[in-house]
Amino acid sequence: MTNPNRSTRFNAAGVPEHRGLYNPAYEHDSCGVGFVATLYAEPSHSIVEKGIRILVNLEHRGAIGGDKSTGDGAGILTRIPDTFFRLAGLSFSLPQRGDYAVGMAFLPSDPKLAEQCARTFERIAREEGHPVLGWRNVPHNETILGDLSRSTKPGIAQCFLDRGAAGTDAFERKLYVIRRLAEKEISARTDADCSQFYISSLSSKTLVYKGLLTGSQLPTFYPDLQEDLFASPFAIVHQRYSTNTLPTWHLAHPFRFIAHNGEINTLRGNINRMRGREPQMVSELFGEDLEKIKPALIETGSDSAILDNGLELLVMAGRSLPHAIMMMVPEAFGPKYQMSEDKRAFYEYHSAIMEPWDGPAAMVFTDGRYIGATLDRNGLRPARYTVTREGMIVLASETGVMDFHPDEIVQRGRLQPGKMLLLDLQQKRIVPDNEIKAKISRQKPYRHWVKDNRIEMRGLFAPPEILPEDPEVLLRQQHAFGYSEEDLRMIIAPMASQGQEAVGSMGDDAALAVLSDRPHLLYNYFKQLFAQVTNPPIDPLREELVMSLRAFVGREKNLLDETPAHYRMLKLPHPILTPEDMARLRMASHPDVVTREIDILFPAGGSGKALEAALKTVFVQAEKHVDEGATLLILTDRNTSRERAPIPALLATSGLHHHLIRRGLRTQAGIIVETGEAREVMHYALLVGYGANAICPYVAFSTVRAMAEGQLLERTMLPGDAVDAYIAAVKKGLLKILSKMGISTIRSYFGAQIFEAVGLGRDVIHRYFCGTASRIGGIGLDEMAAEANARHVRAWPAAGAPNRLLDPGGIYQIRVGGEKHLWPPEAIYKLQQAVRTDDYGVFKEFSAIINDHSRQRATLRSLFRFRKNEPVPIDEVEPVEKITPRFVTAAMSFGSISKEAHETIAVAMNRIGGRSNSGEGGEDPARYHPLPNGDSLRSKIKQVASGRFGVTIEYLVNADELQIKMAQGAKPGEGGQLPG
């Protein structure tokens, strides 16, 4: 963690504004988490002390700032200590235990603003029928704080609210409403910075103490926690490590229900889908109060805070805490898993209601009665537990957080992937995973609901045989959608022949789409994100069992209710539809499968204005169809003609997706994209990631059939078999892309927007790709229209038929008239000639070509120019001997380049005092010893990859620096090939 420069624009809470490459929306963390609870004993201060001991022992999992005193965040969640508060010298009387609530509030450090926020809260609580009894200033010792923590410290106070005549659950719901009303009203103020206002907890059951602290600082900062009367039967603790965030007081854990170690990789999609569901939400328990809590998710929070928001909504609306956890973080339940049919039906039913909040996660949770923990379906975060004879249960991110004599222990274990450890403090027992899930799975007839309401493609009317596309029509389509000879030969043919994507070598020196002189499909302006450091990727080959491409398409129902109708959606085994599938949908007579088509076309030759007008027409038509009862919207560019050019399918899909979210209609209909553009796996991933529920790539299928019939594939195949192989390749590719972000299900990937744009303008992002990072700006609708028109003209030239030859492409292999590359053929020739003839003059010709990036303009760095300043006197410059030790080479494994090249790089770097990198795979021990002439072949940097290939003690001790490679690349079928 770094101490931010205070000249940067921060709000009072210490959160920097979106500026330059930084965006607070992309904050995540990795942490230490745990709990201690007693089943049989009365609430005691010793449990709180034990919780703090766990926290201190997890401190190494947190981080400390540059001032050596500011932690990334630590906290504790306990039951409300009733006796402590009664003897705390309050200026008002407390009702009986359970008849009052305590709110832990962070207030602005400005006393005047703090008073205003407190009065606002009091007014709202009074209007909602639960007046504030009084306030208590929470004692705290700020002398222990670091500079950053002290500079952003809020005022800290506790408020006490009267329950009145409300029941316990109704009181908790009302407290939720009061908090949300206060948060919304205070955060909306524009006349003052009230960003420090935050309610850590507001409940009649639980209480949270937290802050921008280390674990050991927590009890010193909050003297309350050292008082003997501060008693609880449980304590949840959390030590935060901010991996790519700037820590703040309010983002410390625990939150109101959970403490979380992990990352929610699908957060943007979860947020978008919750926003889309809110207009259809109805709750008998909330009644008219439901509108007061919307939006339920506070998007300015961290991923863990937003996860807590979602869980809170489900619990407050009537589901039990374990039920809500099972919905949001389900275990894998595919057909290969052994589990009861009731439990499988429960998960399948709920998968149609809500997508998983997916990513590596160890989550501890409580509502005051239940306390428990669960892991994600892959078990990518550790959780170990110990049970003692006295009924004490300790769970934490690692063992050893508390010392027990072996005779005290009755059980040790680790939480299994997808499993739940649950304590019922009311019944005073541990509830086994199978028991709690069996009970919840049978509380409603989910198995019968799934069986009786399933809608599958095979149950729809079978259409007549689809005739193959006319070759002349197919040629025009290929031109119109930018197909190249290279696409057919290097992308589509291997997929249709082998059932998987072609494997290519690393490195891409083709020009970025935004810098290219040639028209590019919109997909090429996006780059996929991948899991890094605290967020491991998963292996789609060995972990396919926990992954799923199953999709549900149609009209979603009220999230806060459960009925048989909730499952009446079209169930697809994967999101790729064939023309035969599309015919079934168009002919369907099922009342829950009502399709309407919308052309995604604009006037050929039109400008960005024409493209914008066409998009507006698409949006208006979609709204009208949904209002009239359509459950499936088919966006199609099949009717492309001389007069009408296709709108980029990704633009139309994402634009409509976000438009319907803004209109509160997104969950009322699925979006199916029937497009001629999509043919690569990346295209399908982008369409799904930006809102498409299913895709029919009709030109790709026609192309595959034509290639099979023309014997243009790697082996003789029937057209139908080739199409099946192509779909199989797409499915494998989608699983691979999901796995790179640690995501297991396509339902979680839908709308998750796990991409960055490179070269799209802010206006386009704001209107059509909301929430996507585009850090450098770029093109707008005018350029998109021009690129679409350039492709359209090839299909419908002003005179005559289209060219019989497709564009050469040239992205993967350099072609005359093709895409420009950073390494042009003449540069490669000059390098080869220089090496063969040992001619330094030829080498200078080579380096002049390469160094002239302004001529290629293939990369962003090509656009930079060095500022010209006055020369610095040579005696003011560091000597060469001090500069060269800072030189390092990239990590290239021995197997990726030749022995000669690998050793030559090491010798060269050692001669100048720099550092070469061994790459993954180890290093020949013979290289650890100097050569007779004094040269050294030893790489100073040794890499340790997740596969630990070649890693030995000798290897490690012969390193000056160790480099840990978190995202292992060497897997069969991917970069860094493994034989077999």
Short mmCIF file of N, CA and C in Angstrom, two decimals, residues 374-463:
data_model
loop_
_atom_site.label_atom_id
_atom_site.label_comp_id
_atom_site.label_asym_id
_atom_site.label_seq_id
_atom_site.Cartn_x
_atom_site.Cartn_y
_atom_site.Cartn_z
N THR A 374 -18.25 -20.28 4.03
CA THR A 374 -18.36 -21.07 2.81
C THR A 374 -17.23 -20.71 1.87
N LEU A 375 -16.93 -21.62 0.96
CA LEU A 375 -15.93 -21.39 -0.08
C LEU A 375 -16.59 -21.37 -1.44
N ASP A 376 -15.92 -20.73 -2.40
CA ASP A 376 -16.39 -20.79 -3.78
C ASP A 376 -16.30 -22.22 -4.30
N ARG A 377 -16.90 -22.47 -5.44
CA ARG A 377 -17.00 -23.83 -5.97
C ARG A 377 -15.64 -24.43 -6.31
N ASN A 378 -14.61 -23.59 -6.49
CA ASN A 378 -13.28 -24.10 -6.79
C ASN A 378 -12.40 -24.22 -5.55
N GLY A 379 -12.84 -23.65 -4.44
CA GLY A 379 -12.04 -23.68 -3.23
C GLY A 379 -10.73 -22.95 -3.37
N LEU A 380 -10.75 -21.77 -4.01
CA LEU A 380 -9.52 -21.04 -4.31
C LEU A 380 -9.06 -20.13 -3.18
N ARG A 381 -9.73 -20.18 -2.05
CA ARG A 381 -9.25 -19.49 -0.85
C ARG A 381 -9.27 -20.48 0.32
N PRO A 382 -8.27 -20.44 1.18
CA PRO A 382 -8.20 -21.44 2.26
C PRO A 382 -9.10 -21.08 3.44
N ALA A 383 -9.60 -22.09 4.12
CA ALA A 383 -10.35 -21.92 5.37
C ALA A 383 -10.19 -23.21 6.18
N ARG A 384 -9.59 -23.10 7.35
CA ARG A 384 -9.35 -24.25 8.22
C ARG A 384 -10.07 -24.04 9.55
N TYR A 385 -10.58 -25.14 10.11
CA TYR A 385 -11.34 -24.98 11.35
C TYR A 385 -10.92 -26.02 12.39
N THR A 386 -11.20 -25.68 13.66
CA THR A 386 -10.92 -26.54 14.80
C THR A 386 -12.13 -26.50 15.72
N VAL A 387 -12.54 -27.67 16.21
CA VAL A 387 -13.64 -27.78 17.16
C VAL A 387 -13.09 -28.38 18.45
N THR A 388 -13.42 -27.77 19.61
CA THR A 388 -12.91 -28.26 20.89
C THR A 388 -14.02 -28.97 21.69
N ARG A 389 -13.61 -29.66 22.72
CA ARG A 389 -14.57 -30.39 23.55
C ARG A 389 -15.55 -29.46 24.26
N GLU A 390 -15.13 -28.23 24.54
CA GLU A 390 -15.99 -27.28 25.25
C GLU A 390 -16.97 -26.59 24.32
N GLY A 391 -16.99 -26.97 23.03
CA GLY A 391 -17.92 -26.37 22.09
C GLY A 391 -17.45 -25.08 21.48
N MET A 392 -16.13 -24.89 21.45
CA MET A 392 -15.57 -23.71 20.79
C MET A 392 -15.17 -24.08 19.37
N ILE A 393 -15.52 -23.22 18.44
CA ILE A 393 -15.18 -23.43 17.03
C ILE A 393 -14.36 -22.25 16.56
N VAL A 394 -13.22 -22.54 15.96
CA VAL A 394 -12.34 -21.51 15.41
C VAL A 394 -12.15 -21.81 13.93
N LEU A 395 -12.39 -20.82 13.10
CA LEU A 395 -12.13 -20.95 11.66
C LEU A 395 -11.32 -19.75 11.21
N ALA A 396 -10.34 -20.00 10.35
CA ALA A 396 -9.50 -18.90 9.86
C ALA A 396 -8.87 -19.27 8.53
N SER A 397 -8.22 -18.28 7.93
CA SER A 397 -7.57 -18.49 6.64
C SER A 397 -6.41 -19.46 6.71
N GLU A 398 -5.95 -19.75 7.91
CA GLU A 398 -4.86 -20.71 8.06
C GLU A 398 -4.92 -21.32 9.46
N THR A 399 -4.22 -22.43 9.64
CA THR A 399 -4.17 -23.06 10.96
C THR A 399 -3.18 -22.30 11.84
N GLY A 400 -3.24 -22.57 13.13
CA GLY A 400 -2.27 -21.98 14.04
C GLY A 400 -2.63 -20.61 14.56
N VAL A 401 -3.84 -20.11 14.26
CA VAL A 401 -4.20 -18.78 14.74
C VAL A 401 -4.52 -18.80 16.24
N MET A 402 -4.80 -19.99 16.77
CA MET A 402 -4.98 -20.15 18.21
C MET A 402 -4.33 -21.47 18.64
N ASP A 403 -3.79 -21.46 19.86
CA ASP A 403 -3.13 -22.66 20.38
C ASP A 403 -4.12 -23.48 21.21
N PHE A 404 -4.16 -24.77 20.93
CA PHE A 404 -4.97 -25.69 21.71
C PHE A 404 -4.12 -26.90 22.08
N HIS A 405 -4.35 -27.43 23.26
CA HIS A 405 -3.73 -28.69 23.64
C HIS A 405 -4.40 -29.79 22.82
N PRO A 406 -3.67 -30.77 22.34
CA PRO A 406 -4.27 -31.82 21.51
C PRO A 406 -5.47 -32.50 22.18
N ASP A 407 -5.45 -32.61 23.52
CA ASP A 407 -6.57 -33.26 24.20
C ASP A 407 -7.86 -32.45 24.12
N GLU A 408 -7.74 -31.15 23.86
CA GLU A 408 -8.93 -30.30 23.79
C GLU A 408 -9.67 -30.45 22.46
N ILE A 409 -8.96 -30.93 21.44
CA ILE A 409 -9.49 -30.89 20.07
C ILE A 409 -10.27 -32.17 19.76
N VAL A 410 -11.47 -32.01 19.26
CA VAL A 410 -12.26 -33.16 18.83
C VAL A 410 -12.32 -33.26 17.31
N GLN A 411 -12.04 -32.17 16.62
CA GLN A 411 -12.10 -32.22 15.16
C GLN A 411 -11.28 -31.09 14.56
N ARG A 412 -10.51 -31.42 13.55
CA ARG A 412 -9.83 -30.43 12.71
C ARG A 412 -10.24 -30.70 11.26
N GLY A 413 -10.25 -29.68 10.46
CA GLY A 413 -10.58 -29.90 9.06
C GLY A 413 -10.40 -28.65 8.24
N ARG A 414 -10.60 -28.82 6.97
CA ARG A 414 -10.59 -27.65 6.08
C ARG A 414 -11.91 -27.63 5.32
N LEU A 415 -12.38 -26.46 5.07
CA LEU A 415 -13.62 -26.30 4.33
C LEU A 415 -13.41 -26.76 2.90
N GLN A 416 -14.32 -27.57 2.39
CA GLN A 416 -14.21 -28.09 1.03
C GLN A 416 -14.83 -27.11 0.04
N PRO A 417 -14.42 -27.16 -1.23
CA PRO A 417 -15.00 -26.27 -2.24
C PRO A 417 -16.53 -26.35 -2.26
N GLY A 418 -17.16 -25.18 -2.18
CA GLY A 418 -18.61 -25.10 -2.26
C GLY A 418 -19.35 -25.52 -1.02
N LYS A 419 -18.62 -25.97 0.00
CA LYS A 419 -19.29 -26.47 1.20
C LYS A 419 -19.46 -25.35 2.23
N MET A 420 -20.32 -25.62 3.21
CA MET A 420 -20.66 -24.63 4.22
C MET A 420 -20.45 -25.21 5.61
N LEU A 421 -19.82 -24.43 6.47
CA LEU A 421 -19.74 -24.75 7.90
C LEU A 421 -20.71 -23.80 8.60
N LEU A 422 -21.69 -24.34 9.30
CA LEU A 422 -22.75 -23.51 9.87
C LEU A 422 -22.96 -23.83 11.35
N LEU A 423 -23.02 -22.78 12.17
CA LEU A 423 -23.33 -22.91 13.58
C LEU A 423 -24.68 -22.25 13.83
N ASP A 424 -25.55 -22.96 14.52
CA ASP A 424 -26.83 -22.41 14.94
C ASP A 424 -26.71 -22.10 16.43
N LEU A 425 -26.54 -20.80 16.76
CA LEU A 425 -26.33 -20.42 18.14
C LEU A 425 -27.61 -20.54 18.96
N GLN A 426 -28.73 -20.58 18.29
CA GLN A 426 -30.00 -20.74 19.00
C GLN A 426 -30.18 -22.19 19.44
N GLN A 427 -29.89 -23.13 18.52
CA GLN A 427 -29.99 -24.55 18.85
C GLN A 427 -28.71 -25.09 19.47
N LYS A 428 -27.67 -24.25 19.51
CA LYS A 428 -26.39 -24.59 20.12
C LYS A 428 -25.78 -25.86 19.52
N ARG A 429 -25.64 -25.85 18.19
CA ARG A 429 -25.04 -27.01 17.53
C ARG A 429 -24.44 -26.62 16.19
N ILE A 430 -23.55 -27.49 15.72
CA ILE A 430 -23.02 -27.35 14.36
C ILE A 430 -23.98 -28.08 13.42
N VAL A 431 -24.41 -27.40 12.39
CA VAL A 431 -25.33 -27.99 11.42
C VAL A 431 -24.50 -28.49 10.24
N PRO A 432 -24.47 -29.80 9.98
CA PRO A 432 -23.68 -30.32 8.86
C PRO A 432 -24.13 -29.72 7.52
N ASP A 433 -23.19 -29.63 6.61
CA ASP A 433 -23.48 -29.08 5.28
C ASP A 433 -24.65 -29.80 4.63
N ASN A 434 -24.65 -31.14 4.66
CA ASN A 434 -25.72 -31.89 4.02
C ASN A 434 -27.08 -31.62 4.65
N GLU A 435 -27.08 -31.46 5.97
CA GLU A 435 -28.36 -31.26 6.67
C GLU A 435 -28.97 -29.91 6.32
N ILE A 436 -28.18 -28.85 6.40
CA ILE A 436 -28.76 -27.53 6.15
C ILE A 436 -29.19 -27.39 4.69
N LYS A 437 -28.40 -27.95 3.77
CA LYS A 437 -28.75 -27.84 2.36
C LYS A 437 -29.92 -28.74 2.00
N ALA A 438 -30.04 -29.89 2.64
CA ALA A 438 -31.20 -30.74 2.41
C ALA A 438 -32.46 -30.07 2.91
N LYS A 439 -32.38 -29.43 4.06
CA LYS A 439 -33.55 -28.75 4.61
C LYS A 439 -34.00 -27.61 3.69
N ILE A 440 -33.05 -26.80 3.24
CA ILE A 440 -33.40 -25.66 2.38
C ILE A 440 -33.89 -26.16 1.02
N SER A 441 -33.28 -27.23 0.51
CA SER A 441 -33.66 -27.75 -0.80
C SER A 441 -35.07 -28.34 -0.81
N ARG A 442 -35.59 -28.68 0.38
CA ARG A 442 -36.91 -29.32 0.44
C ARG A 442 -37.98 -28.40 1.01
N GLN A 443 -37.62 -27.15 1.28
CA GLN A 443 -38.62 -26.28 1.87
C GLN A 443 -39.68 -25.87 0.85
N LYS A 444 -39.35 -26.05 -0.44
CA LYS A 444 -40.33 -25.87 -1.51
C LYS A 444 -40.11 -26.98 -2.53
N PRO A 445 -41.13 -27.32 -3.32
CA PRO A 445 -40.99 -28.46 -4.26
C PRO A 445 -40.18 -28.09 -5.49
N TYR A 446 -38.91 -27.74 -5.30
CA TYR A 446 -38.08 -27.29 -6.42
C TYR A 446 -37.96 -28.36 -7.50
N ARG A 447 -37.86 -29.63 -7.09
CA ARG A 447 -37.68 -30.71 -8.07
C ARG A 447 -38.88 -30.76 -9.01
N HIS A 448 -40.06 -30.64 -8.48
CA HIS A 448 -41.26 -30.67 -9.33
C HIS A 448 -41.37 -29.40 -10.17
N TRP A 449 -40.99 -28.28 -9.59
CA TRP A 449 -41.04 -27.03 -10.35
C TRP A 449 -40.11 -27.10 -11.56
N VAL A 450 -38.92 -27.64 -11.36
CA VAL A 450 -37.96 -27.74 -12.46
C VAL A 450 -38.47 -28.72 -13.53
N LYS A 451 -38.96 -29.86 -13.08
CA LYS A 451 -39.44 -30.88 -14.02
C LYS A 451 -40.64 -30.39 -14.83
N ASP A 452 -41.57 -29.70 -14.18
CA ASP A 452 -42.84 -29.33 -14.83
C ASP A 452 -42.75 -28.05 -15.65
N ASN A 453 -41.71 -27.25 -15.45
CA ASN A 453 -41.66 -25.94 -16.10
C ASN A 453 -40.45 -25.77 -17.02
N ARG A 454 -39.71 -26.85 -17.24
CA ARG A 454 -38.52 -26.75 -18.10
C ARG A 454 -38.92 -26.48 -19.55
N ILE A 455 -38.22 -25.55 -20.20
CA ILE A 455 -38.39 -25.27 -21.63
C ILE A 455 -37.05 -25.50 -22.30
N GLU A 456 -36.99 -26.43 -23.24
CA GLU A 456 -35.74 -26.72 -23.94
C GLU A 456 -35.98 -26.66 -25.44
N MET A 457 -34.91 -26.46 -26.17
CA MET A 457 -35.01 -26.31 -27.61
C MET A 457 -35.64 -27.54 -28.26
N ARG A 458 -35.31 -28.71 -27.75
CA ARG A 458 -35.82 -29.94 -28.36
C ARG A 458 -37.33 -30.07 -28.18
N GLY A 459 -37.90 -29.31 -27.24
CA GLY A 459 -39.34 -29.37 -27.03
C GLY A 459 -40.12 -28.44 -27.93
N LEU A 460 -39.41 -27.61 -28.71
CA LEU A 460 -40.08 -26.69 -29.62
C LEU A 460 -40.28 -27.35 -30.97
N PHE A 461 -41.16 -26.79 -31.77
CA PHE A 461 -41.53 -27.35 -33.08
C PHE A 461 -40.31 -27.46 -33.99
N ALA A 462 -40.09 -28.63 -34.58
CA ALA A 462 -38.94 -28.85 -35.46
C ALA A 462 -39.22 -28.24 -36.83
N PRO A 463 -38.33 -27.41 -37.34
CA PRO A 463 -38.54 -26.76 -38.64
C PRO A 463 -38.15 -27.69 -39.79
#
